[in-house]
Amino acid sequence: MSFQQGLSGLNATSKNLEIIGNNIANANTYGAKTSRGEFSDMYANALNGSGVNNVGIGTKLDTVAQQFTQGTIVTTENPLDLAINGGGFFQVTDGRNPVSYTRNGQFKVDKDGYIANNQGERLMGYPADGAGNILPGNATALQMPTAGIDPSPTGKIELELNLDSRSALTQPAAVAAKAAADAVAAKAVADANQSAATAALAAAQSKLDTDPTNTDLIKARDAAQSAKDTADNAVTAAAAKVTATATAATAAAAGAQIDFDDKRTFNESPSVTVFDAKGQSVALTYYFQKVATDQWDVYVTANGQPLLGTSANPLPSTRMTFTGNGAAPLAPTGPVTLNIPSVTGADGAQTMAIDGVQLDLSRAKQQAVASGVTDLSQDGYAPGQLTNITVEDSGVITARYTNGLTKPAGQIEIATFRNPQGLQPLGGNAWARTFASGDPIAGVPGEGNLGVVTSGALEESNVDLTAELVNMITAQRVYQANAQTIKTQDQVLQTLVNLR
């Protein structure tokens, strides 16, 4: 008789209950992985190998195997909460001990700017240089930038727009010249009408002279005279208009060709904000003025001050000439150089001059559709301070600044193993590599067999609480059954002792 089987069963079941209890305890632990006990039977053999006892002597716990299946991913409000969807582990280090591995992505920025977990271990990855270029190589602790972005003065402006080919002339000199030309044409018509009326009157008078008492001829002569008087008045008025419009055209040609406060003197006026070397903003406004068929003057002001000429008499910065179909400008043939003077900003501060700005108008068109800007961009920016960071699926950490710019600040490196069950649990939701796990296979998220990183999310424990409760009930029954075998063995032994 032996109590071995029952005792081993009690020990094994007790261990199983401990495993189940640990699973249940970590049901709400982010990144935790469920474990299971793996058991084997035991048989006794003689030392010399002879003789076989087919009755086993119980069971033993071979190993506690963790199950690295995917846990449910839940969203959070923290952009530094990270979850791996797929294979892989975050690599963290405290700078002293070997690298440890975790699926728990509850990270924060510590006082030194490093991305760290609750144990103070820092997330590892590739840093970025000042221009935002990722520097692959050996993974190091990722440190977020603390300094802002320096300003960059505007050097290039690109403008894409359509100018309505049906638009009326708006240059005062061109408008006045057209009015003068129209007056001359109208005077020619009036002169022709006067000549015709004079001839008609002469003919009517000639007929009347042959029959002075003919009432009809008298009426015809009177009507012709009235028409002649009307034509004379029209000629006089047309001559006066020719003189007036010619005088106005002369005055218009000598005066300012645009009034930025008078919409009648220009057709379109898009604006863009540019920046000087200190990052101070300057509002550039472009005034497109049609001066002739397929020709447009372009005036530019900086905070209301014209770049060329004076405030009283501004000058155009360039003249655009289009092809017959308006598909592309014939002139200017290249970028227009703008030298932006120092002006007073909206805050009263004096801005710095911005010289040599290249204005690209090559994508402008002149077609019979309403005028409008389709793209307007410039390459300068104001200084910016770090506002937040986001993490892309590829693990690239992007820093966002107050000036609207973004710049990569690093990239997370994750690692996987040929045998994850061989990892050694360290506590704190971390594991250490062992000989059984093999060496880590590191890379960026989404590469090879590595999963992708989800920002603003965490991976829940993969513990199935319902299954664990069922397993606990089963283990409890097994424990009771093993205890019953010991009780039965005890009763059998007591029966033998009581034999007389």
Short mmCIF file of C-alpha atoms in Angstrom, two decimals:
data_model
loop_
_atom_site.label_atom_id
_atom_site.label_comp_id
_atom_site.label_asym_id
_atom_site.label_seq_id
_atom_site.Cartn_x
_atom_site.Cartn_y
_atom_site.Cartn_z
CA MET A 1 0.00 0.00 0.00
CA SER A 2 1.25 3.56 -0.79
CA PHE A 3 0.15 7.06 -0.13
CA GLN A 4 2.49 8.35 -2.88
CA GLN A 5 -0.09 8.65 -5.63
CA GLY A 6 -2.54 10.62 -3.51
CA LEU A 7 0.16 12.89 -2.07
CA SER A 8 1.57 13.66 -5.53
CA GLY A 9 -1.94 14.37 -6.75
CA LEU A 10 -2.54 16.76 -3.85
CA ASN A 11 0.76 18.54 -4.52
CA ALA A 12 0.11 18.77 -8.25
CA THR A 13 -3.45 19.99 -7.78
CA SER A 14 -2.27 22.53 -5.22
CA LYS A 15 0.22 23.87 -7.77
CA ASN A 16 -2.52 23.94 -10.39
CA LEU A 17 -4.74 25.97 -8.07
CA GLU A 18 -1.86 28.38 -7.51
CA ILE A 19 -1.50 28.82 -11.28
CA ILE A 20 -5.24 29.34 -11.70
CA GLY A 21 -5.27 31.82 -8.82
CA ASN A 22 -2.40 33.77 -10.39
CA ASN A 23 -4.26 33.88 -13.71
CA ILE A 24 -7.40 35.19 -12.03
CA ALA A 25 -5.39 37.76 -10.05
CA ASN A 26 -3.92 39.12 -13.30
CA ALA A 27 -7.15 39.11 -15.30
CA ASN A 28 -7.05 42.95 -15.33
CA THR A 29 -3.29 43.32 -15.72
CA TYR A 30 -2.39 44.91 -19.06
CA GLY A 31 0.04 42.81 -21.05
CA ALA A 32 -0.23 39.81 -18.71
CA LYS A 33 -0.30 36.35 -20.24
CA THR A 34 -2.21 33.37 -18.90
CA SER A 35 -0.28 30.33 -17.65
CA ARG A 36 -1.10 26.68 -17.49
CA GLY A 37 0.44 23.82 -15.58
CA GLU A 38 1.78 20.96 -17.66
CA PHE A 39 1.98 17.67 -15.76
CA SER A 40 3.38 14.19 -16.41
CA ASP A 41 2.97 10.79 -14.78
CA MET A 42 5.68 8.99 -12.75
CA TYR A 43 6.77 5.35 -12.66
CA ALA A 44 9.35 3.63 -10.45
CA ASN A 45 12.12 1.46 -11.95
CA ALA A 46 14.75 -0.73 -10.33
CA LEU A 47 18.28 0.60 -10.21
CA ASN A 48 19.56 -2.13 -12.48
CA GLY A 49 16.72 -1.56 -14.90
CA SER A 50 15.19 -4.98 -14.35
CA GLY A 51 11.58 -5.39 -13.45
CA VAL A 52 8.75 -3.13 -14.44
CA ASN A 53 5.97 -1.94 -12.19
CA ASN A 54 3.02 -0.97 -14.36
CA VAL A 55 1.38 0.88 -11.50
CA GLY A 56 2.47 4.52 -11.53
CA ILE A 57 3.53 6.39 -8.41
CA GLY A 58 1.68 9.62 -9.15
CA THR A 59 2.15 12.84 -11.07
CA LYS A 60 4.50 15.78 -11.14
CA LEU A 61 4.50 19.34 -12.45
CA ASP A 62 6.81 19.52 -15.46
CA THR A 63 6.53 23.23 -16.20
CA VAL A 64 4.36 26.30 -16.00
CA ALA A 65 3.88 27.38 -19.61
CA GLN A 66 2.73 30.88 -20.43
CA GLN A 67 0.40 31.31 -23.42
CA PHE A 68 1.44 34.24 -25.60
CA THR A 69 -1.79 34.60 -27.51
CA GLN A 70 -3.08 38.03 -28.51
CA GLY A 71 -5.04 39.91 -25.87
CA THR A 72 -7.92 42.26 -26.60
CA ILE A 73 -6.81 45.79 -27.54
CA VAL A 74 -8.74 48.60 -25.86
CA THR A 75 -8.43 52.32 -26.58
CA THR A 76 -7.35 54.94 -24.05
CA GLU A 77 -6.89 58.72 -23.97
CA ASN A 78 -3.11 58.61 -23.56
CA PRO A 79 -1.11 58.69 -26.83
CA LEU A 80 1.81 56.99 -25.02
CA ASP A 81 -0.32 53.96 -24.20
CA LEU A 82 0.94 51.46 -26.77
CA ALA A 83 -0.30 48.03 -27.80
CA ILE A 84 1.33 45.50 -30.10
CA ASN A 85 -1.15 43.93 -32.49
CA GLY A 86 0.67 40.76 -33.47
CA GLY A 87 3.99 39.25 -32.46
CA GLY A 88 6.74 40.97 -30.56
CA PHE A 89 7.70 42.58 -27.26
CA PHE A 90 8.65 46.11 -26.27
CA GLN A 91 12.28 46.31 -25.19
CA VAL A 92 12.93 48.25 -21.97
CA THR A 93 16.08 48.93 -20.01
CA ASP A 94 17.08 50.51 -16.72
CA GLY A 95 20.59 51.16 -18.00
CA ARG A 96 22.19 48.64 -15.61
CA ASN A 97 20.63 45.23 -16.00
CA PRO A 98 20.10 43.28 -19.23
CA VAL A 99 17.26 44.32 -21.49
CA SER A 100 13.85 43.01 -20.47
CA TYR A 101 10.82 42.46 -22.65
CA THR A 102 7.18 43.37 -22.08
CA ARG A 103 3.78 43.49 -23.72
CA ASN A 104 2.54 46.13 -21.29
CA GLY A 105 2.55 49.46 -23.14
CA GLN A 106 1.72 51.81 -20.27
CA PHE A 107 4.44 54.39 -20.95
CA LYS A 108 5.00 57.96 -19.83
CA VAL A 109 7.67 60.63 -20.30
CA ASP A 110 9.93 60.83 -17.23
CA LYS A 111 11.65 63.93 -15.87
CA ASP A 112 14.58 63.47 -18.24
CA GLY A 113 12.38 63.20 -21.31
CA TYR A 114 12.70 59.43 -21.71
CA ILE A 115 9.70 57.21 -22.48
CA ALA A 116 9.50 54.95 -19.43
CA ASN A 117 7.13 52.45 -17.83
CA ASN A 118 5.91 52.36 -14.23
CA GLN A 119 9.04 50.49 -13.17
CA GLY A 120 11.23 53.31 -14.49
CA GLU A 121 12.54 51.22 -17.36
CA ARG A 122 13.00 53.13 -20.59
CA LEU A 123 11.58 52.14 -23.96
CA MET A 124 14.21 51.31 -26.56
CA GLY A 125 14.36 52.23 -30.23
CA TYR A 126 16.21 54.28 -32.82
CA PRO A 127 16.84 58.01 -32.26
CA ALA A 128 16.33 60.75 -34.85
CA ASP A 129 18.67 63.57 -35.80
CA GLY A 130 17.79 67.26 -35.70
CA ALA A 131 16.22 67.09 -39.15
CA GLY A 132 13.91 64.23 -38.16
CA ASN A 133 15.84 61.46 -39.95
CA ILE A 134 15.66 58.09 -38.17
CA LEU A 135 19.13 56.72 -37.34
CA PRO A 136 18.87 52.91 -37.43
CA GLY A 137 21.45 50.84 -35.62
CA ASN A 138 21.75 49.65 -32.05
CA ALA A 139 18.58 50.41 -30.11
CA THR A 140 18.94 52.89 -27.26
CA ALA A 141 16.59 54.44 -24.73
CA LEU A 142 14.25 56.82 -26.57
CA GLN A 143 14.37 60.41 -25.35
CA MET A 144 11.84 62.97 -26.49
CA PRO A 145 13.01 66.43 -27.62
CA THR A 146 12.55 69.23 -25.14
CA ALA A 147 13.67 72.15 -27.29
CA GLY A 148 11.35 73.72 -29.81
CA ILE A 149 11.84 74.18 -33.55
CA ASP A 150 13.86 77.19 -34.68
CA PRO A 151 12.14 79.49 -37.20
CA SER A 152 12.94 79.30 -40.89
CA PRO A 153 12.54 82.30 -43.21
CA THR A 154 10.45 81.95 -46.32
CA GLY A 155 12.51 81.26 -49.44
CA LYS A 156 9.93 80.00 -51.92
CA ILE A 157 6.25 80.61 -52.62
CA GLU A 158 4.19 78.51 -55.02
CA LEU A 159 0.90 79.83 -56.34
CA GLU A 160 -1.57 77.82 -58.40
CA LEU A 161 -4.67 79.66 -59.60
CA ASN A 162 -6.97 80.37 -62.51
CA LEU A 163 -7.65 83.88 -63.77
CA ASP A 164 -10.98 84.23 -65.52
CA SER A 165 -10.28 85.04 -69.17
CA ARG A 166 -13.69 86.75 -69.37
CA SER A 167 -12.73 89.32 -66.72
CA ALA A 168 -12.98 93.01 -67.57
CA LEU A 169 -9.95 95.30 -67.64
CA THR A 170 -9.26 96.88 -64.26
CA GLN A 171 -6.08 98.93 -64.81
CA PRO A 172 -7.16 102.62 -64.70
CA ALA A 173 -4.99 103.57 -67.68
CA ALA A 174 -6.27 100.62 -69.71
CA VAL A 175 -9.85 101.32 -68.72
CA ALA A 176 -9.47 105.03 -69.62
CA ALA A 177 -7.70 104.22 -72.88
CA LYS A 178 -10.47 101.82 -73.83
CA ALA A 179 -13.05 104.48 -72.97
CA ALA A 180 -11.16 107.00 -75.14
CA ALA A 181 -10.96 104.50 -78.00
CA ASP A 182 -14.66 103.76 -77.65
CA ALA A 183 -15.35 107.54 -77.73
CA VAL A 184 -13.34 107.93 -80.92
CA ALA A 185 -15.21 105.02 -82.47
CA ALA A 186 -18.52 106.54 -81.37
CA LYS A 187 -17.45 109.92 -82.85
CA ALA A 188 -16.71 108.20 -86.18
CA VAL A 189 -20.17 106.67 -86.14
CA ALA A 190 -21.69 110.08 -85.28
CA ASP A 191 -19.73 111.69 -88.14
CA ALA A 192 -20.99 109.05 -90.55
CA ASN A 193 -24.54 109.58 -89.35
CA GLN A 194 -24.11 113.36 -89.74
CA SER A 195 -22.87 112.93 -93.30
CA ALA A 196 -25.78 110.69 -94.15
CA ALA A 197 -28.24 113.15 -92.54
CA THR A 198 -26.69 116.07 -94.48
CA ALA A 199 -27.00 114.16 -97.73
CA ALA A 200 -30.61 113.20 -96.94
CA LEU A 201 -31.45 116.82 -96.16
CA ALA A 202 -29.90 118.01 -99.44
CA ALA A 203 -31.89 115.45 -101.40
CA ALA A 204 -35.15 116.40 -99.65
CA GLN A 205 -34.50 120.11 -100.30
CA SER A 206 -33.74 119.41 -103.95
CA LYS A 207 -37.08 117.63 -104.40
CA LEU A 208 -38.92 120.42 -102.62
CA ASP A 209 -37.32 123.01 -104.90
CA THR A 210 -39.07 121.36 -107.88
CA ASP A 211 -42.49 121.59 -106.19
CA PRO A 212 -42.39 124.19 -103.38
CA THR A 213 -46.08 123.80 -102.52
CA ASN A 214 -46.08 120.01 -102.17
CA THR A 215 -47.11 119.29 -98.61
CA ASP A 216 -45.52 115.82 -98.55
CA LEU A 217 -42.21 117.18 -99.80
CA ILE A 218 -42.32 119.92 -97.19
CA LYS A 219 -42.84 117.31 -94.45
CA ALA A 220 -40.02 115.15 -95.82
CA ARG A 221 -37.67 118.16 -95.89
CA ASP A 222 -38.63 119.09 -92.29
CA ALA A 223 -38.02 115.47 -91.11
CA ALA A 224 -34.64 115.43 -92.83
CA GLN A 225 -33.78 118.75 -91.16
CA SER A 226 -34.71 117.34 -87.76
CA ALA A 227 -32.56 114.26 -88.41
CA LYS A 228 -29.71 116.56 -89.46
CA ASP A 229 -30.04 118.59 -86.25
CA THR A 230 -30.03 115.40 -84.18
CA ALA A 231 -26.93 114.15 -86.01
CA ASP A 232 -25.20 117.52 -85.48
CA ASN A 233 -25.96 117.36 -81.75
CA ALA A 234 -24.66 113.78 -81.63
CA VAL A 235 -21.42 114.84 -83.30
CA THR A 236 -21.03 117.71 -80.88
CA ALA A 237 -21.62 115.37 -77.90
CA ALA A 238 -19.29 112.72 -79.34
CA ALA A 239 -16.58 115.33 -79.92
CA ALA A 240 -16.94 116.51 -76.33
CA LYS A 241 -16.71 112.92 -75.10
CA VAL A 242 -13.62 112.32 -77.22
CA THR A 243 -12.01 115.35 -75.64
CA ALA A 244 -13.08 114.36 -72.12
CA THR A 245 -12.01 110.72 -72.42
CA ALA A 246 -8.71 111.69 -74.02
CA THR A 247 -8.05 114.07 -71.13
CA ALA A 248 -9.06 111.32 -68.64
CA ALA A 249 -6.83 108.78 -70.40
CA THR A 250 -3.88 111.15 -70.20
CA ALA A 251 -4.54 111.75 -66.50
CA ALA A 252 -5.06 108.04 -65.83
CA ALA A 253 -1.82 107.14 -67.57
CA ALA A 254 0.03 109.65 -65.42
CA GLY A 255 -1.57 108.55 -62.13
CA ALA A 256 -1.39 105.49 -59.90
CA GLN A 257 -2.45 102.34 -61.71
CA ILE A 258 -3.99 100.61 -58.70
CA ASP A 259 -5.77 101.47 -55.49
CA PHE A 260 -5.61 98.57 -53.04
CA ASP A 261 -8.73 99.88 -51.33
CA ASP A 262 -10.72 100.03 -54.58
CA LYS A 263 -11.83 96.62 -55.83
CA ARG A 264 -12.53 98.17 -59.23
CA THR A 265 -8.78 98.51 -59.86
CA PHE A 266 -7.91 94.82 -59.53
CA ASN A 267 -9.53 91.44 -60.18
CA GLU A 268 -8.20 89.01 -57.54
CA SER A 269 -6.27 89.43 -54.28
CA PRO A 270 -5.17 86.15 -52.59
CA SER A 271 -2.92 86.32 -49.50
CA VAL A 272 -0.32 84.14 -47.81
CA THR A 273 1.62 84.51 -44.56
CA VAL A 274 5.42 84.38 -44.82
CA PHE A 275 8.05 84.45 -42.08
CA ASP A 276 11.28 86.33 -41.49
CA ALA A 277 14.45 84.93 -39.90
CA LYS A 278 13.01 85.48 -36.41
CA GLY A 279 9.80 83.72 -37.27
CA GLN A 280 7.74 86.93 -37.34
CA SER A 281 4.81 86.72 -39.72
CA VAL A 282 4.26 89.02 -42.67
CA ALA A 283 1.02 89.02 -44.69
CA LEU A 284 1.73 89.05 -48.43
CA THR A 285 -1.20 89.98 -50.66
CA TYR A 286 -1.11 89.49 -54.43
CA TYR A 287 -3.24 91.82 -56.56
CA PHE A 288 -3.94 90.52 -60.06
CA GLN A 289 -4.96 93.29 -62.43
CA LYS A 290 -6.02 92.67 -66.02
CA VAL A 291 -4.32 95.21 -68.29
CA ALA A 292 -5.03 93.73 -71.73
CA THR A 293 -6.17 90.55 -73.40
CA ASP A 294 -4.04 87.69 -71.97
CA GLN A 295 -2.01 90.14 -69.87
CA TRP A 296 -2.12 90.67 -66.10
CA ASP A 297 -0.04 92.85 -63.79
CA VAL A 298 0.78 91.39 -60.38
CA TYR A 299 1.23 93.77 -57.44
CA VAL A 300 2.48 92.50 -54.08
CA THR A 301 2.10 94.16 -50.69
CA ALA A 302 3.66 93.24 -47.34
CA ASN A 303 1.34 94.17 -44.47
CA GLY A 304 -0.25 96.69 -46.87
CA GLN A 305 3.06 98.19 -48.05
CA PRO A 306 3.84 97.70 -51.78
CA LEU A 307 7.06 95.88 -52.56
CA LEU A 308 7.78 98.15 -55.53
CA GLY A 309 7.02 101.84 -55.92
CA THR A 310 5.41 103.91 -53.20
CA SER A 311 2.14 103.76 -51.34
CA ALA A 312 0.91 106.63 -53.54
CA ASN A 313 2.13 105.04 -56.77
CA PRO A 314 2.69 101.26 -56.46
CA LEU A 315 4.44 99.38 -59.23
CA PRO A 316 3.77 95.79 -60.35
CA SER A 317 6.23 93.09 -59.32
CA THR A 318 5.73 91.26 -62.61
CA ARG A 319 3.48 91.06 -65.66
CA MET A 320 1.94 87.74 -66.67
CA THR A 321 1.33 86.96 -70.34
CA PHE A 322 -0.66 83.86 -71.27
CA THR A 323 -0.79 81.69 -74.34
CA GLY A 324 -3.81 81.91 -76.60
CA ASN A 325 -5.50 78.98 -74.88
CA GLY A 326 -4.51 80.21 -71.42
CA ALA A 327 -3.02 76.86 -70.44
CA ALA A 328 0.26 78.29 -69.16
CA PRO A 329 1.94 81.68 -68.82
CA LEU A 330 4.44 82.73 -71.49
CA ALA A 331 5.89 85.23 -69.02
CA PRO A 332 7.44 85.34 -66.55
CA THR A 333 9.65 82.51 -67.77
CA GLY A 334 10.92 81.63 -64.29
CA PRO A 335 10.35 82.41 -60.63
CA VAL A 336 9.88 86.07 -59.73
CA THR A 337 12.31 87.35 -57.10
CA LEU A 338 10.59 89.27 -54.29
CA ASN A 339 12.52 91.40 -51.83
CA ILE A 340 10.20 91.90 -48.88
CA PRO A 341 11.07 95.02 -46.87
CA SER A 342 10.99 95.43 -43.12
CA VAL A 343 7.44 96.34 -42.13
CA THR A 344 5.45 96.88 -38.97
CA GLY A 345 3.78 93.69 -37.75
CA ALA A 346 0.31 93.29 -36.33
CA ASP A 347 1.81 93.40 -32.82
CA GLY A 348 3.63 96.67 -33.54
CA ALA A 349 7.06 95.04 -33.79
CA GLN A 350 9.29 95.70 -36.77
CA THR A 351 9.87 92.64 -38.93
CA MET A 352 13.14 91.75 -40.64
CA ALA A 353 13.57 92.14 -44.39
CA ILE A 354 13.20 88.91 -46.36
CA ASP A 355 15.30 89.06 -49.51
CA GLY A 356 15.38 86.77 -52.51
CA VAL A 357 12.00 85.06 -52.06
CA GLN A 358 11.17 83.07 -55.20
CA LEU A 359 7.55 83.36 -56.37
CA ASP A 360 6.60 80.49 -58.69
CA LEU A 361 3.67 81.31 -61.00
CA SER A 362 4.26 78.50 -63.50
CA ARG A 363 1.05 76.70 -62.52
CA ALA A 364 -1.20 79.69 -63.19
CA LYS A 365 -3.87 79.43 -65.91
CA GLN A 366 -6.24 81.80 -67.71
CA GLN A 367 -9.40 80.01 -68.71
CA ALA A 368 -13.10 80.84 -69.01
CA VAL A 369 -14.03 79.77 -65.50
CA ALA A 370 -14.39 81.75 -62.29
CA SER A 371 -11.10 82.96 -60.88
CA GLY A 372 -9.83 81.13 -57.82
CA VAL A 373 -6.73 79.91 -56.00
CA THR A 374 -6.31 76.12 -55.92
CA ASP A 375 -2.98 75.96 -54.08
CA LEU A 376 -0.87 78.50 -52.24
CA SER A 377 2.13 77.41 -50.20
CA GLN A 378 5.39 78.73 -48.79
CA ASP A 379 8.31 77.01 -47.07
CA GLY A 380 8.90 79.25 -44.04
CA TYR A 381 7.62 78.77 -40.51
CA ALA A 382 7.55 80.39 -37.10
CA PRO A 383 9.30 78.95 -34.04
CA GLY A 384 7.37 76.14 -32.36
CA GLN A 385 7.23 74.40 -29.02
CA LEU A 386 6.50 70.72 -28.49
CA THR A 387 2.80 70.14 -27.80
CA ASN A 388 2.38 66.37 -28.00
CA ILE A 389 3.68 63.22 -29.59
CA THR A 390 1.97 60.47 -31.57
CA VAL A 391 3.11 56.99 -32.47
CA GLU A 392 2.45 55.51 -35.89
CA ASP A 393 1.79 51.86 -36.69
CA SER A 394 5.39 51.53 -37.83
CA GLY A 395 6.60 52.67 -34.41
CA VAL A 396 7.73 56.10 -35.64
CA ILE A 397 7.29 58.64 -32.85
CA THR A 398 6.17 61.97 -34.31
CA ALA A 399 6.57 65.20 -32.37
CA ARG A 400 3.97 67.92 -33.00
CA TYR A 401 4.76 71.60 -32.47
CA THR A 402 2.74 74.76 -31.90
CA ASN A 403 3.60 76.06 -35.38
CA GLY A 404 1.80 73.11 -36.96
CA LEU A 405 4.93 71.24 -37.99
CA THR A 406 5.62 67.59 -37.23
CA LYS A 407 8.97 65.84 -37.07
CA PRO A 408 9.99 62.24 -36.32
CA ALA A 409 11.62 62.00 -32.89
CA GLY A 410 12.55 58.32 -33.05
CA GLN A 411 11.26 54.86 -33.88
CA ILE A 412 10.40 52.02 -31.53
CA GLU A 413 12.21 48.71 -31.98
CA ILE A 414 10.40 45.55 -30.88
CA ALA A 415 11.67 41.99 -30.65
CA THR A 416 10.32 38.48 -30.95
CA PHE A 417 11.67 35.01 -30.06
CA ARG A 418 11.62 31.60 -31.65
CA ASN A 419 10.39 30.17 -28.35
CA PRO A 420 8.50 32.77 -26.28
CA GLN A 421 7.60 30.08 -23.70
CA GLY A 422 11.30 29.93 -22.90
CA LEU A 423 11.29 33.51 -21.55
CA GLN A 424 11.83 33.92 -17.82
CA PRO A 425 9.11 35.95 -16.03
CA LEU A 426 10.62 38.79 -13.99
CA GLY A 427 7.47 40.34 -12.55
CA GLY A 428 6.31 43.83 -13.38
CA ASN A 429 4.90 42.50 -16.67
CA ALA A 430 8.39 41.78 -17.97
CA TRP A 431 10.37 38.79 -19.18
CA ALA A 432 14.07 38.07 -19.63
CA ARG A 433 15.64 36.11 -22.45
CA THR A 434 17.06 32.68 -21.64
CA PHE A 435 18.96 29.99 -23.47
CA ALA A 436 15.64 28.23 -24.05
CA SER A 437 13.99 31.29 -25.62
CA GLY A 438 16.86 31.93 -28.01
CA ASP A 439 18.24 35.31 -29.01
CA PRO A 440 15.81 38.16 -29.71
CA ILE A 441 14.92 38.88 -33.32
CA ALA A 442 14.61 42.67 -33.36
CA GLY A 443 13.12 44.99 -35.94
CA VAL A 444 10.63 47.78 -36.48
CA PRO A 445 6.88 47.17 -36.09
CA GLY A 446 5.21 45.69 -39.14
CA GLU A 447 8.45 44.18 -40.42
CA GLY A 448 8.57 40.42 -41.03
CA ASN A 449 6.70 38.53 -38.32
CA LEU A 450 6.54 41.54 -36.03
CA GLY A 451 3.19 43.11 -35.21
CA VAL A 452 2.23 46.75 -35.57
CA VAL A 453 2.01 49.29 -32.78
CA THR A 454 -1.29 50.96 -31.93
CA SER A 455 -1.07 54.30 -30.14
CA GLY A 456 -3.65 55.30 -27.54
CA ALA A 457 -4.44 51.66 -26.81
CA LEU A 458 -3.44 48.87 -24.42
CA GLU A 459 -3.45 45.10 -24.70
CA GLU A 460 -5.58 43.47 -22.04
CA SER A 461 -4.64 40.24 -20.32
CA ASN A 462 -5.48 37.15 -22.37
CA VAL A 463 -6.86 35.42 -19.27
CA ASP A 464 -10.30 33.90 -19.92
CA LEU A 465 -11.90 34.48 -16.53
CA THR A 466 -14.83 32.15 -17.18
CA ALA A 467 -12.53 29.31 -18.22
CA GLU A 468 -10.32 29.88 -15.16
CA LEU A 469 -13.30 29.68 -12.82
CA VAL A 470 -14.34 26.41 -14.44
CA ASN A 471 -10.76 25.14 -14.14
CA MET A 472 -10.73 26.11 -10.48
CA ILE A 473 -13.89 24.09 -9.80
CA THR A 474 -12.37 21.14 -11.64
CA ALA A 475 -9.11 21.43 -9.70
CA GLN A 476 -11.05 21.60 -6.46
CA ARG A 477 -12.84 18.35 -7.30
CA VAL A 478 -9.54 16.72 -8.30
CA TYR A 479 -8.01 17.81 -4.99
CA GLN A 480 -10.96 16.27 -3.12
CA ALA A 481 -10.61 13.04 -5.13
CA ASN A 482 -6.90 12.78 -4.32
CA ALA A 483 -7.66 13.39 -0.66
CA GLN A 484 -10.25 10.61 -0.88
CA THR A 485 -7.59 8.17 -2.19
CA ILE A 486 -5.43 8.92 0.85
CA LYS A 487 -8.41 8.41 3.11
CA THR A 488 -9.19 5.10 1.45
CA GLN A 489 -5.57 3.96 1.76
CA ASP A 490 -5.68 4.92 5.42
CA GLN A 491 -8.82 2.85 5.97
CA VAL A 492 -7.28 -0.14 4.20
CA LEU A 493 -4.15 0.13 6.29
CA GLN A 494 -6.21 0.42 9.45
CA THR A 495 -8.07 -2.74 8.53
CA LEU A 496 -4.76 -4.58 8.18
CA VAL A 497 -3.52 -3.31 11.52
CA ASN A 498 -6.69 -4.46 13.21
CA LEU A 499 -6.32 -8.08 12.01
CA ARG A 500 -5.88 -10.45 15.00
#
